[in-house]
Coordinates of C-alpha atoms in Angstrom, one line a residue:
Chain A
X298 CA -9.9 -19.0 -9.7
X299 CA -6.2 -19.8 -10.2
X300 CA -5.0 -22.5 -7.7
X301 CA -2.2 -20.3 -6.4
X302 CA -4.8 -17.6 -5.6
X303 CA -7.1 -20.1 -4.0
X304 CA -4.2 -21.5 -2.0
X305 CA -3.2 -18.0 -0.8
X306 CA -6.8 -17.1 0.1
X307 CA -7.4 -20.4 2.0
X308 CA -4.0 -20.1 3.8
X309 CA -5.3 -16.8 5.2
X310 CA -8.2 -18.5 6.8
X311 CA -6.3 -21.3 8.4
X312 CA -6.1 -19.1 11.5
X313 CA -9.2 -16.9 11.0
X314 CA -8.9 -15.2 14.4
X315 CA -5.3 -14.1 13.6
X316 CA -6.2 -12.9 10.2
X317 CA -9.2 -10.9 11.4
X318 CA -7.1 -9.4 14.2
X319 CA -4.4 -8.3 11.8
X320 CA -7.0 -7.1 9.2
X321 CA -8.9 -5.4 12.1
X322 CA -5.7 -3.5 13.0
X323 CA -5.4 -2.3 9.4
X324 CA -9.0 -1.4 9.2
X325 CA -8.9 0.6 12.4
X326 CA -5.8 2.5 11.4
X327 CA -7.2 3.1 7.9
X328 CA -10.5 4.5 9.3
X329 CA -8.4 6.7 11.7
X330 CA -6.2 7.9 8.8
X331 CA -9.1 8.6 6.5
X332 CA -10.8 10.6 9.3
X333 CA -7.7 12.5 10.4
X334 CA -6.5 13.3 6.9
X335 CA -10.0 14.4 5.9
X336 CA -10.1 16.7 9.0
X337 CA -6.7 18.1 8.0
X338 CA -7.8 18.7 4.5
X339 CA -11.0 20.3 5.7
X340 CA -9.1 22.5 8.2
X341 CA -6.5 23.5 5.6
X342 CA -9.3 24.3 3.1
X343 CA -11.0 26.5 5.7
X344 CA -7.8 28.1 6.8
X345 CA -6.9 29.0 3.2
X346 CA -10.4 30.1 2.2
X347 CA -11.1 32.1 5.3
X348 CA -7.7 33.8 5.2
X349 CA -7.9 34.5 1.5
X350 CA -11.5 35.6 1.5
X351 CA -11.0 38.1 4.2
X352 CA -8.3 40.0 2.5
X353 CA -5.7 38.5 0.3
X354 CA -7.6 36.9 -2.5
X355 CA -6.2 34.0 -4.6
X356 CA -3.9 36.2 -6.6
X357 CA -2.8 39.8 -6.7
X358 CA -1.4 41.9 -9.4
X359 CA 1.3 44.2 -8.0
X360 CA 4.3 46.2 -9.0
X361 CA 7.4 44.2 -9.0
X362 CA 9.0 44.4 -5.6
X363 CA 6.0 45.7 -3.7
X364 CA 5.3 42.4 -2.0
X365 CA 8.6 42.5 -0.1
X366 CA 9.0 46.2 0.3
X367 CA 5.7 48.0 0.4
X368 CA 6.6 51.5 -0.7
X369 CA 3.9 53.9 -1.8
X370 CA 5.6 54.7 -5.0
X371 CA 5.6 51.1 -6.2
X372 CA 2.3 51.3 -7.9
X373 CA 0.0 49.7 -10.5
X374 CA -0.7 52.5 -12.9
X375 CA -4.3 53.1 -13.9
X376 CA -5.4 50.5 -11.5
X377 CA -9.2 51.0 -11.9
X378 CA -9.2 50.7 -15.7
X379 CA -6.8 47.7 -15.4
X380 CA -9.2 45.9 -13.0
X381 CA -12.1 46.7 -15.2
X382 CA -10.3 45.3 -18.3
X383 CA -9.4 42.1 -16.5
X384 CA -13.0 41.7 -15.3
X385 CA -14.2 42.1 -18.9
X386 CA -11.5 39.8 -20.4
X387 CA -12.1 37.0 -17.9
X388 CA -15.8 37.4 -17.7
X389 CA -15.8 37.7 -13.9
X390 CA -16.8 40.2 -11.3
X391 CA -14.4 38.8 -8.7
X392 CA -11.5 41.2 -9.6
X393 CA -11.1 44.4 -7.7
X394 CA -8.5 47.2 -7.5
X395 CA -7.0 48.5 -4.2
X396 CA -4.6 51.0 -2.9
X397 CA -2.9 50.8 0.4
X398 CA -1.1 53.1 2.7
X399 CA 0.0 53.3 6.3
X400 CA -1.3 56.2 8.3
X401 CA -2.4 57.6 11.5
X402 CA -6.1 57.5 12.4
X403 CA -7.2 60.0 15.0
X404 CA -10.5 60.3 16.8
X405 CA -11.3 63.1 19.2
X406 CA -9.7 61.1 21.9
X407 CA -7.0 58.8 20.5
X408 CA -4.8 58.1 17.6
X409 CA -3.6 54.8 16.2
X410 CA -1.4 53.7 13.3
X411 CA -3.4 51.6 10.8
X412 CA -3.4 50.3 7.2
X413 CA -5.7 52.4 5.1
X414 CA -7.1 50.5 2.0
X415 CA -8.7 52.3 -0.9
X416 CA -11.3 49.9 -2.4
X417 CA -13.8 49.8 -5.2
X418 CA -17.1 49.7 -3.2
X419 CA -18.9 47.9 -6.0
X420 CA -16.4 45.1 -6.4
X421 CA -14.7 44.7 -3.0
X422 CA -17.5 42.5 -1.7
X423 CA -16.7 40.1 -4.5
X424 CA -13.1 39.6 -3.4
X425 CA -13.3 40.1 0.4
X426 CA -15.5 39.0 3.2
X427 CA -15.0 42.2 5.2
X428 CA -17.9 44.1 3.5
X429 CA -20.2 41.2 4.6
X430 CA -18.9 41.4 8.2
X431 CA -20.4 44.8 9.1
X432 CA -21.8 44.6 12.6
X433 CA -22.8 48.2 12.8
X434 CA -23.8 50.6 10.0
X435 CA -23.2 49.8 6.4
X436 CA -20.3 49.2 3.9
X437 CA -19.0 51.8 1.4
X438 CA -21.3 52.7 -1.5
X439 CA -20.0 55.8 -3.2
X440 CA -16.8 55.7 -5.2
X441 CA -15.4 59.0 -3.8
X442 CA -17.4 59.8 -0.7
X443 CA -15.4 60.8 2.4
X444 CA -16.5 57.7 4.3
X445 CA -14.6 55.0 6.2
X446 CA -15.3 51.5 7.5
X447 CA -13.1 50.3 10.4
X448 CA -12.7 47.2 12.5
X449 CA -14.4 46.8 15.9
X450 CA -11.2 46.7 17.9
X451 CA -10.0 49.9 16.2
X452 CA -13.3 51.6 17.0
X453 CA -12.9 50.5 20.6
X454 CA -9.3 51.6 20.8
X455 CA -10.2 55.0 19.3
X456 CA -13.2 55.2 21.6
X457 CA -15.3 56.1 18.6
X458 CA -18.4 54.8 16.9
X459 CA -20.4 54.9 13.7
X460 CA -21.3 58.5 12.6
X461 CA -18.2 60.0 14.2
X462 CA -15.4 61.6 12.2
X463 CA -11.8 60.3 11.9
X464 CA -8.8 62.3 10.7
X465 CA -6.4 60.3 8.5
X466 CA -2.7 61.4 8.2
X467 CA 0.0 59.9 6.1
X468 CA 2.4 60.3 3.2
X469 CA 1.3 60.6 -0.4
X470 CA 2.9 58.7 -3.3
X471 CA 5.1 61.6 -4.0
X472 CA 6.2 61.9 -0.3
X473 CA 4.0 64.9 0.4
X474 CA 1.8 65.2 3.4
X475 CA -1.6 63.5 3.0
X476 CA -4.6 64.2 5.2
X477 CA -8.4 63.7 5.1
X478 CA -11.4 63.8 7.4
X479 CA -13.8 60.9 6.9
X480 CA -17.0 59.8 8.5
X481 CA -17.3 56.3 10.0
X482 CA -20.2 54.7 8.3
X483 CA -19.7 51.1 9.3
X484 CA -17.8 48.9 11.8
X485 CA -16.9 45.3 10.9
X486 CA -16.1 42.4 13.0
X487 CA -14.1 39.6 11.4
X488 CA -13.2 37.7 14.5
X489 CA -9.5 38.1 13.8
X490 CA -8.3 40.7 16.3
X491 CA -5.3 41.8 14.1
X492 CA -7.6 42.6 11.2
X493 CA -10.2 44.3 13.3
X494 CA -7.5 46.4 14.9
X495 CA -5.5 47.4 11.9
X496 CA -7.6 47.8 8.8
X497 CA -9.8 50.5 7.5
X498 CA -11.5 50.8 4.1
X499 CA -12.1 54.0 2.2
X500 CA -13.3 54.4 -1.4
X501 CA -10.4 54.0 -3.9
X502 CA -11.0 57.3 -5.7
X503 CA -10.9 59.1 -2.4
X504 CA -7.7 57.2 -1.5
X505 CA -6.2 58.2 -4.9
X506 CA -7.1 61.9 -4.2
X507 CA -5.9 61.9 -0.6
X508 CA -2.6 60.1 -1.3
X509 CA -1.9 61.7 -4.6
X510 CA -1.9 58.4 -6.5
X511 CA -2.5 59.9 -9.9
X512 CA -4.9 57.1 -10.9
X513 CA -2.6 54.4 -9.6
X514 CA -3.1 51.8 -6.9
X515 CA -1.2 48.9 -5.3
X516 CA -3.1 45.8 -6.0
X517 CA -5.6 44.2 -8.3
X518 CA -7.1 41.3 -6.2
X519 CA -8.4 38.2 -8.0
X520 CA -10.7 35.7 -6.4
X521 CA -11.4 32.4 -8.0
X522 CA -13.8 29.6 -7.2
X523 CA -11.0 27.3 -6.0
X524 CA -7.2 27.0 -5.6
X525 CA -7.1 24.9 -8.7
X526 CA -8.8 27.5 -10.7
X527 CA -6.4 30.1 -9.4
X528 CA -3.4 28.0 -10.5
X529 CA -4.9 27.6 -14.0
X530 CA -5.8 31.3 -14.3
X531 CA -2.4 32.6 -13.1
X532 CA -0.6 32.4 -16.5
X533 CA -3.6 33.9 -18.3
X534 CA -3.7 36.9 -15.9
X535 CA 0.1 37.4 -16.3
X536 CA -0.3 37.4 -20.1
X537 CA -3.1 39.9 -19.9
X538 CA -1.0 42.5 -18.1
X539 CA 0.4 45.5 -20.0
X540 CA 3.8 44.6 -21.3
X541 CA 5.4 48.0 -20.7
X542 CA 4.6 48.1 -17.0
X543 CA 6.7 46.2 -14.4
X544 CA 3.8 44.2 -13.0
X545 CA 3.7 40.7 -11.5
X546 CA 1.1 38.2 -10.4
X547 CA 1.5 36.7 -7.0
X548 CA -0.3 33.5 -5.8
X549 CA -1.8 33.2 -2.4
X550 CA 1.1 31.2 -1.1
X551 CA 3.5 33.9 -2.0
X552 CA 1.2 36.5 -0.5
X553 CA 0.6 34.5 2.7
X554 CA 3.8 32.5 3.2
X555 CA 3.0 32.2 6.9
X556 CA -0.2 30.4 6.1
X557 CA 1.6 27.9 3.9
X558 CA 4.3 27.4 6.4
X559 CA 1.7 26.8 9.2
X560 CA 0.0 24.2 7.0
X561 CA 3.3 22.5 6.1
X562 CA 4.4 22.4 9.8
X563 CA 1.0 21.0 10.8
X564 CA 1.3 18.4 8.0
X565 CA 4.8 17.4 9.1
X566 CA 3.8 16.8 12.7
X567 CA 0.6 15.0 11.6
X568 CA 2.4 12.7 9.2
X569 CA 5.0 11.9 11.8
X570 CA 2.2 10.6 14.0
X571 CA 0.6 8.8 11.0
X572 CA 4.0 7.2 10.3
X573 CA 4.1 5.7 13.8
X574 CA 0.6 4.3 13.4
X575 CA 1.5 2.8 10.0
X576 CA 4.7 1.3 11.4
X577 CA 2.8 -0.3 14.3
X578 CA 0.4 -1.9 11.8
X579 CA 3.3 -3.1 9.7
X580 CA 4.9 -4.8 12.7
X581 CA 1.6 -6.5 13.4
X582 CA 1.5 -7.8 9.8
X583 CA 5.2 -8.8 10.1
X584 CA 4.4 -10.8 13.2
X585 CA 1.4 -12.5 11.6
X586 CA 3.2 -13.4 8.4
X587 CA 6.3 -14.6 10.2
X588 CA 4.3 -16.9 12.4
X589 CA 2.3 -18.1 9.4
X590 CA 5.5 -18.9 7.5
X591 CA 7.1 -20.6 10.5
X592 CA 4.1 -22.8 11.2
X593 CA 4.0 -23.9 7.6
X594 CA 7.7 -24.8 7.3
X595 CA 6.8 -28.5 6.8
X596 CA 4.3 -27.7 4.0
X597 CA 6.8 -25.4 2.3
X598 CA 9.3 -28.2 2.3
X599 CA 6.7 -30.4 0.5
X600 CA 5.9 -27.9 -2.2
X601 CA 9.6 -27.2 -2.7
X602 CA 10.2 -30.9 -3.1
X603 CA 7.4 -30.9 -5.7
X604 CA 9.4 -28.3 -7.7
X605 CA 8.3 -25.0 -6.4
X606 CA 11.2 -22.5 -6.3
X607 CA 11.7 -20.4 -3.1
X608 CA 11.0 -17.3 -5.2
X609 CA 7.5 -18.6 -6.0
X610 CA 6.9 -19.5 -2.4
X611 CA 7.9 -16.0 -1.5
X612 CA 5.5 -14.6 -4.0
X613 CA 2.8 -16.8 -2.4
X614 CA 3.4 -15.2 1.0
X615 CA 3.4 -11.8 -0.6
X616 CA 0.1 -12.6 -2.3
X617 CA -1.4 -13.7 1.0
X618 CA -0.3 -10.5 2.5
X619 CA -1.5 -8.5 -0.5
X620 CA -4.9 -10.1 -0.1
X621 CA -5.0 -9.3 3.6
X622 CA -3.8 -5.8 3.0
X623 CA -6.4 -5.3 0.2
X624 CA -9.1 -6.3 2.6
X625 CA -7.8 -3.9 5.2
X626 CA -7.4 -1.2 2.6
X627 CA -10.9 -1.6 1.1
X628 CA -12.8 -2.1 4.3
X629 CA -10.8 0.7 6.0
X630 CA -11.3 3.2 3.2
X631 CA -15.0 2.5 2.8
X632 CA -15.8 2.5 6.5
X633 CA -13.5 5.5 7.0
X634 CA -15.2 7.4 4.2
X635 CA -18.7 6.6 5.6
X636 CA -17.7 7.5 9.2
X637 CA -16.0 10.7 8.1
X638 CA -18.9 11.6 5.8
X639 CA -21.2 11.8 8.7
X640 CA -19.0 14.5 10.2
X641 CA -18.7 16.2 6.9
X642 CA -22.5 16.7 7.0
X643 CA -22.9 17.3 10.7
X644 CA -19.5 18.9 11.6
X645 CA -17.2 18.2 14.4
X646 CA -16.8 20.4 17.5
X647 CA -14.0 19.9 19.9
X648 CA -14.8 21.5 23.3
X649 CA -12.1 24.0 24.4
X650 CA -10.6 24.3 20.9
X651 CA -12.6 27.4 20.0
X652 CA -9.8 29.8 20.9
X653 CA -7.2 27.9 19.0
X654 CA -9.5 27.6 16.0
X655 CA -10.0 31.4 16.1
X656 CA -6.2 31.9 16.1
X657 CA -6.0 30.1 12.8
X658 CA -9.1 31.9 11.5
X659 CA -11.2 28.7 11.7
X660 CA -14.8 28.3 12.9
X661 CA -15.4 26.4 16.1
X662 CA -17.1 23.6 14.2
X663 CA -14.9 21.7 11.7
X664 CA -16.2 19.9 8.7
X665 CA -13.8 17.2 7.4
X666 CA -13.4 17.1 3.6
X667 CA -13.8 13.6 2.3
X668 CA -12.1 13.4 -1.1
X669 CA -10.7 10.6 -3.2
X670 CA -7.2 11.7 -2.1
X671 CA -8.1 11.8 1.7
X672 CA -9.8 8.4 1.4
X673 CA -7.1 6.5 -0.5
X674 CA -3.8 8.2 0.8
X675 CA -3.7 6.6 4.2
X676 CA -5.0 3.1 3.3
X677 CA -2.6 3.0 0.3
X678 CA 0.4 3.8 2.5
X679 CA -0.8 1.1 5.1
X680 CA -1.1 -1.3 2.2
X681 CA 2.4 -0.5 0.9
X682 CA 3.9 -0.9 4.4
X683 CA 2.0 -4.2 4.8
X684 CA 3.6 -5.5 1.7
X685 CA 7.0 -4.3 2.9
X686 CA 6.4 -6.1 6.2
X687 CA 6.0 -9.4 4.3
X688 CA 9.3 -9.1 2.5
X689 CA 11.3 -10.5 5.4
X690 CA 9.1 -13.6 6.0
X691 CA 9.1 -14.1 2.2
X692 CA 12.9 -13.8 2.0
X693 CA 13.4 -16.3 4.8
X694 CA 12.0 -19.0 2.5
X695 CA 15.1 -18.7 0.3
X696 CA 17.1 -20.2 3.2
X697 CA 14.8 -23.2 3.4
X698 CA 16.0 -26.7 2.4
X699 CA 13.3 -29.2 1.4
X700 CA 14.4 -32.1 3.5
X701 CA 15.1 -30.0 6.6
X702 CA 11.8 -28.2 6.2
X703 CA 9.9 -31.5 5.9
X704 CA 11.4 -32.7 9.1
X705 CA 9.7 -29.8 11.0
X706 CA 6.4 -30.7 12.5
Chain B
X1447 CA 19.8 -45.2 -21.2
X1448 CA 20.7 -44.5 -17.6
X1449 CA 17.9 -42.8 -15.6
X1450 CA 19.9 -42.5 -12.3
X1451 CA 23.6 -42.9 -11.6
X1452 CA 25.2 -42.4 -8.2
X1453 CA 28.9 -42.5 -7.8
X1454 CA 30.6 -43.0 -4.5
X1455 CA 28.0 -41.1 -2.5
X1456 CA 28.8 -40.2 1.1
X1457 CA 26.5 -38.4 3.6
X1458 CA 27.1 -38.1 7.3
X1459 CA 24.7 -36.6 9.8
X1460 CA 25.6 -35.4 13.2
X1461 CA 23.3 -36.6 15.9
X1462 CA 24.3 -35.3 19.3
X1463 CA 28.0 -36.2 19.7
X1464 CA 27.8 -39.0 17.1
X1465 CA 28.4 -38.9 13.4
X1466 CA 25.9 -41.2 11.6
X1467 CA 27.0 -42.4 8.2
X1468 CA 23.7 -42.3 6.2
X1469 CA 25.5 -43.1 2.9
X1470 CA 28.8 -44.8 2.9
X1471 CA 30.4 -44.8 -0.6
X1472 CA 27.2 -45.8 -2.4
X1473 CA 27.4 -46.3 -6.1
X1474 CA 24.4 -47.4 -8.1
X1475 CA 23.1 -47.2 -11.7
X1476 CA 19.5 -47.5 -12.6
X1477 CA 18.3 -47.9 -16.2
X1478 CA 15.4 -46.0 -17.7
X1479 CA 12.2 -48.0 -17.1
X1480 CA 13.7 -49.7 -14.1
X1481 CA 11.5 -50.7 -11.2
X1482 CA 13.8 -50.8 -8.2
X1483 CA 13.1 -51.3 -4.5
X1484 CA 15.5 -50.0 -1.9
X1485 CA 15.2 -52.1 1.2
X1486 CA 16.8 -51.4 4.5
X1487 CA 16.0 -51.4 8.1
X1488 CA 15.2 -48.0 9.7
X1489 CA 18.3 -45.8 9.5
X1490 CA 19.8 -47.9 6.8
X1491 CA 20.1 -45.0 4.4
X1492 CA 17.3 -45.7 1.9
X1493 CA 15.5 -42.4 2.4
X1494 CA 18.8 -40.5 2.3
X1495 CA 19.6 -42.1 -1.0
X1496 CA 16.2 -41.4 -2.3
X1497 CA 16.5 -37.7 -1.2
X1498 CA 19.9 -37.4 -2.9
X1499 CA 18.5 -38.8 -6.1
X1500 CA 15.6 -36.4 -5.9
X1501 CA 17.9 -33.4 -5.3
X1502 CA 16.3 -32.8 -1.9
X1503 CA 19.5 -33.4 -0.1
X1504 CA 23.0 -32.8 -1.2
X1505 CA 25.6 -35.5 -0.5
X1506 CA 28.9 -34.7 1.2
X1507 CA 30.8 -36.2 -1.6
X1508 CA 30.2 -38.2 -4.8
X1509 CA 28.2 -37.6 -7.8
X1510 CA 24.5 -37.9 -8.6
X1511 CA 23.3 -38.0 -12.2
X1512 CA 19.6 -37.9 -13.1
X1513 CA 18.4 -37.8 -16.8
X1514 CA 22.1 -37.5 -17.8
X1515 CA 22.5 -34.3 -15.7
X1516 CA 24.8 -34.0 -12.7
X1517 CA 22.5 -32.7 -10.0
X1518 CA 24.7 -32.6 -6.9
X1519 CA 26.2 -29.3 -8.1
X1520 CA 23.0 -27.7 -9.2
X1521 CA 21.6 -24.6 -7.6
X1522 CA 18.3 -24.7 -5.6
X1523 CA 16.4 -23.2 -8.5
X1524 CA 17.9 -25.7 -11.1
X1525 CA 17.0 -28.6 -8.7
X1526 CA 13.5 -27.3 -8.4
X1527 CA 13.2 -27.1 -12.2
X1528 CA 14.5 -30.7 -12.5
X1529 CA 12.1 -32.0 -9.9
X1530 CA 9.2 -30.2 -11.5
X1531 CA 9.9 -31.5 -15.0
X1532 CA 11.3 -35.0 -14.3
X1533 CA 10.5 -36.4 -10.9
X1534 CA 7.4 -37.4 -9.0
X1535 CA 7.6 -37.9 -5.2
X1536 CA 5.4 -40.0 -3.0
X1537 CA 6.1 -39.5 0.7
X1538 CA 5.4 -41.8 3.5
X1539 CA 3.4 -39.1 5.4
X1540 CA 1.3 -38.2 2.3
X1541 CA 2.3 -34.6 2.6
X1542 CA -0.7 -33.1 0.9
X1543 CA -1.5 -29.4 1.1
X1544 CA -4.2 -29.3 3.7
X1545 CA -6.2 -26.3 2.4
X1546 CA -6.5 -27.7 -1.1
X1547 CA -9.0 -30.4 -2.2
X1548 CA -7.9 -33.7 -3.6
X1549 CA -8.3 -32.5 -7.2
X1550 CA -6.5 -29.2 -6.4
X1551 CA -3.6 -31.1 -4.8
X1552 CA -3.2 -33.1 -7.9
X1553 CA -3.6 -30.1 -10.2
X1554 CA -1.1 -28.0 -8.1
X1555 CA 2.1 -29.4 -9.7
X1556 CA 0.6 -29.0 -13.2
X1557 CA -0.3 -25.4 -12.5
X1558 CA 3.3 -24.7 -11.5
X1559 CA 4.3 -26.5 -14.7
X1560 CA 2.1 -24.1 -16.6
X1561 CA -0.3 -26.7 -17.9
X1562 CA -3.5 -25.0 -19.3
X1563 CA -6.6 -25.2 -17.0
X1564 CA -8.7 -27.5 -19.1
X1565 CA -6.0 -30.0 -19.6
X1566 CA -5.2 -29.8 -15.8
X1567 CA -8.8 -30.6 -15.0
X1568 CA -9.1 -33.5 -17.5
X1569 CA -5.8 -35.1 -16.4
X1570 CA -6.5 -34.7 -12.7
X1571 CA -10.0 -36.2 -12.9
X1572 CA -8.6 -39.1 -14.9
X1573 CA -5.8 -39.9 -12.6
X1574 CA -8.1 -39.6 -9.5
X1575 CA -10.4 -42.1 -11.2
X1576 CA -7.4 -44.3 -11.9
X1577 CA -6.4 -44.4 -8.2
X1578 CA -10.0 -45.1 -7.2
X1579 CA -10.9 -41.7 -5.8
X1580 CA -13.7 -40.9 -8.2
X1581 CA -16.3 -38.8 -6.3
X1582 CA -13.8 -37.6 -3.7
X1583 CA -12.3 -34.9 -5.8
X1584 CA -13.7 -32.1 -3.6
X1585 CA -12.6 -33.5 -0.3
X1586 CA -9.8 -31.9 1.6
X1587 CA -7.1 -34.1 3.1
X1588 CA -8.6 -33.9 6.6
X1589 CA -11.8 -35.4 5.2
X1590 CA -10.1 -38.5 3.8
X1591 CA -8.7 -41.6 5.3
X1592 CA -4.9 -42.3 5.3
X1593 CA -5.2 -44.7 2.4
X1594 CA -7.2 -42.1 0.4
X1595 CA -4.7 -39.4 1.2
X1596 CA -1.8 -41.7 0.0
X1597 CA -3.6 -42.3 -3.2
X1598 CA -4.0 -38.6 -3.8
X1599 CA -0.3 -38.2 -3.1
X1600 CA 0.4 -40.9 -5.7
X1601 CA -2.0 -39.3 -8.2
X1602 CA -0.1 -36.0 -7.6
X1603 CA 3.2 -37.7 -8.2
X1604 CA 2.3 -39.4 -11.5
X1605 CA -0.3 -37.0 -13.0
X1606 CA 2.2 -35.2 -15.2
X1607 CA 3.9 -38.5 -16.2
X1608 CA 7.3 -37.8 -14.8
X1609 CA 10.2 -39.9 -16.1
X1610 CA 11.2 -40.9 -12.6
X1611 CA 9.0 -41.6 -9.6
X1612 CA 10.6 -41.7 -6.1
X1613 CA 8.4 -43.2 -3.4
X1614 CA 9.3 -43.5 0.2
X1615 CA 7.3 -46.2 1.9
X1616 CA 4.3 -45.6 -0.4
X1617 CA 2.2 -48.4 1.1
X1618 CA 3.0 -47.8 4.7
X1619 CA -0.5 -46.6 5.5
X1620 CA -2.5 -48.7 3.1
X1621 CA -4.4 -51.9 3.6
X1622 CA -3.2 -54.9 1.6
X1623 CA -5.9 -54.6 -1.1
X1624 CA -5.2 -50.8 -1.7
X1625 CA -1.5 -51.5 -1.6
X1626 CA -1.8 -54.1 -4.3
X1627 CA -4.0 -51.8 -6.4
X1628 CA -1.4 -49.1 -6.0
X1629 CA 1.5 -51.4 -7.0
X1630 CA -0.5 -52.6 -9.9
X1631 CA -0.9 -49.0 -11.1
X1632 CA 2.9 -48.4 -10.6
X1633 CA 3.6 -51.5 -12.6
X1634 CA 1.3 -50.5 -15.4
X1635 CA 2.9 -47.0 -15.6
X1636 CA 6.3 -48.7 -15.6
X1637 CA 5.4 -51.0 -18.4
X1638 CA 3.3 -48.7 -20.6
X1639 CA 5.0 -45.4 -20.1
X1640 CA 8.5 -46.7 -19.3
X1641 CA 8.4 -44.6 -16.1
X1642 CA 11.4 -45.4 -13.8
X1643 CA 10.3 -46.3 -10.2
X1644 CA 12.6 -46.2 -7.2
X1645 CA 10.8 -47.3 -4.0
X1646 CA 12.2 -47.2 -0.6
X1647 CA 10.4 -49.8 1.5
X1648 CA 10.6 -52.7 3.9
X1649 CA 7.2 -54.0 2.8
X1650 CA 7.6 -57.5 1.4
X1651 CA 4.5 -57.0 -0.7
X1652 CA 6.1 -54.1 -2.5
X1653 CA 9.4 -55.9 -3.0
X1654 CA 7.5 -58.6 -5.0
X1655 CA 6.7 -56.1 -7.7
X1656 CA 10.2 -54.9 -8.2
X1657 CA 12.4 -56.0 -11.1
X1658 CA 15.5 -55.2 -9.0
X1659 CA 16.0 -55.3 -5.3
X1660 CA 18.8 -53.3 -3.6
X1661 CA 19.3 -54.0 0.1
X1662 CA 21.1 -51.5 2.2
X1663 CA 22.6 -51.6 5.7
X1664 CA 24.3 -48.9 7.6
X1665 CA 24.5 -46.7 4.6
X1666 CA 26.0 -49.3 2.3
X1667 CA 24.6 -51.4 -0.5
X1668 CA 24.9 -55.0 0.7
X1669 CA 22.9 -56.7 -2.0
X1670 CA 21.7 -55.8 -5.5
X1671 CA 19.7 -58.5 -7.3
X1672 CA 17.5 -58.7 -10.4
X1673 CA 14.3 -60.6 -9.9
X1674 CA 11.1 -61.6 -11.7
X1675 CA 8.4 -59.0 -10.8
X1676 CA 5.0 -60.2 -9.7

């Protein structure tokens, strides 16, 4: 090993207790950072997946302008053949057509305004988790049967149940009066009150008939295996759309801006806390290295008199810090990953957080997501700040004069 | 050729309310291959002169020339380069790096000079043998006696064959036998490699080896005599 490296390494162990205490602080903060960041990634992944699976999908093909101003007449023409063609072209079943309208749902006793979605019964289960959340009855089977599936809260509000009829009233695409009588064949329970209160599914062909859609719809929903896949597929889907229609593809973050904002806000507050933790560790390193430099003033005087420049001495101090930081980084990242992995397998439940978790569409038990990024991000930042903390002690060496330094005992 | 030239050097230290003249208009010229002893009682200015010649301390006024270069106006970095390439130091208090072994202490300067590892190893082992420390290469300073540490310090100073060796009380912690061996080594280096030695000492044994004896008192040169070395 190079003598300078040996010197730096041995210098670290002159005061082993101090070195271990400082390294221990780094390891502790790194384990904490790996754990917290992994929990965050896990939560964000769950939030995104759960939200997108329920309803939105990873992407949607829509008429231009429909996202911001959902008018009935802003349609995707021939929506069923388009969805079919995309499924064929991209060799996937996870693409489905939808139509949507706002209307009044009336039972014998009550009426409520709801969102009525026309769906392809065969393909909707591939893009949405609602068909799998039926708690009573079954999901839609026929393409044009006069059947409806509603949420549990809506059923309770309408004081109705499976097997009863509902009357739907609304406006058609052409502005005319639209009405239908449908039978409740299933009730779903997603756990998200807003969805369970406001959404109903009917077969898309029935929807097109009732609302005079003339073969059109409002969305082609695309579900992919991951967010990364969605990003890669986006340009291909855009390219596959008919050129003469004014259609656009929207990503999940455009469709669910609130979700992205919630994640960003959560990240900002979390990173502020992480920043405080990292700064505390940096000050601990600064203290250690400053003491280490001060108590070696005499020795630095010697090596300067032998011909070592202050810059090289500074680099020696930086090297010592880098070694200590690397120990903290590696130990922290490895221990953090092992510790967090246990929770990745077994899950983490925080008592009393169930309600809050439900608000964000999260399960009561959280599974941290240990990835390379979640494992190295925190420790790398700590390492960087550790090095920054050593800059001041290293710079102090430039002010040192050999004779004066050698006089210090 | 002149190895060291000091012209009208002055250096004053402030100690409490008093100004102490460590160097008071000192001028001296030392030829290459010289073997000079600076002798003075404590506080006489010999260490200050040695430090000024080694570029460790900057005089208040006057000029210092080493290897035909004026060094009193050099930057810290230039002085460090000069010391690294031309000057070997032996300090009274050994001043070894405590976490390095004897051999590593000797190799350290060569490493900074950029000497390849194999050559460093060969030279350091050879010089440690020369100063009688064969078998103690892996010991750290704390595991050696004062005399052994001083010999490591000497080995470190001369291992890269500097043109000038400055030694401050090099035999202060040595028994007379070791001191004689050390002085014999200095004399041999002086004769065979033409290394210039400037030694600050008040040890009569050391003075016997010098070709030139400069006596100082209160920061001034009071006597400068050539003599037959032992």
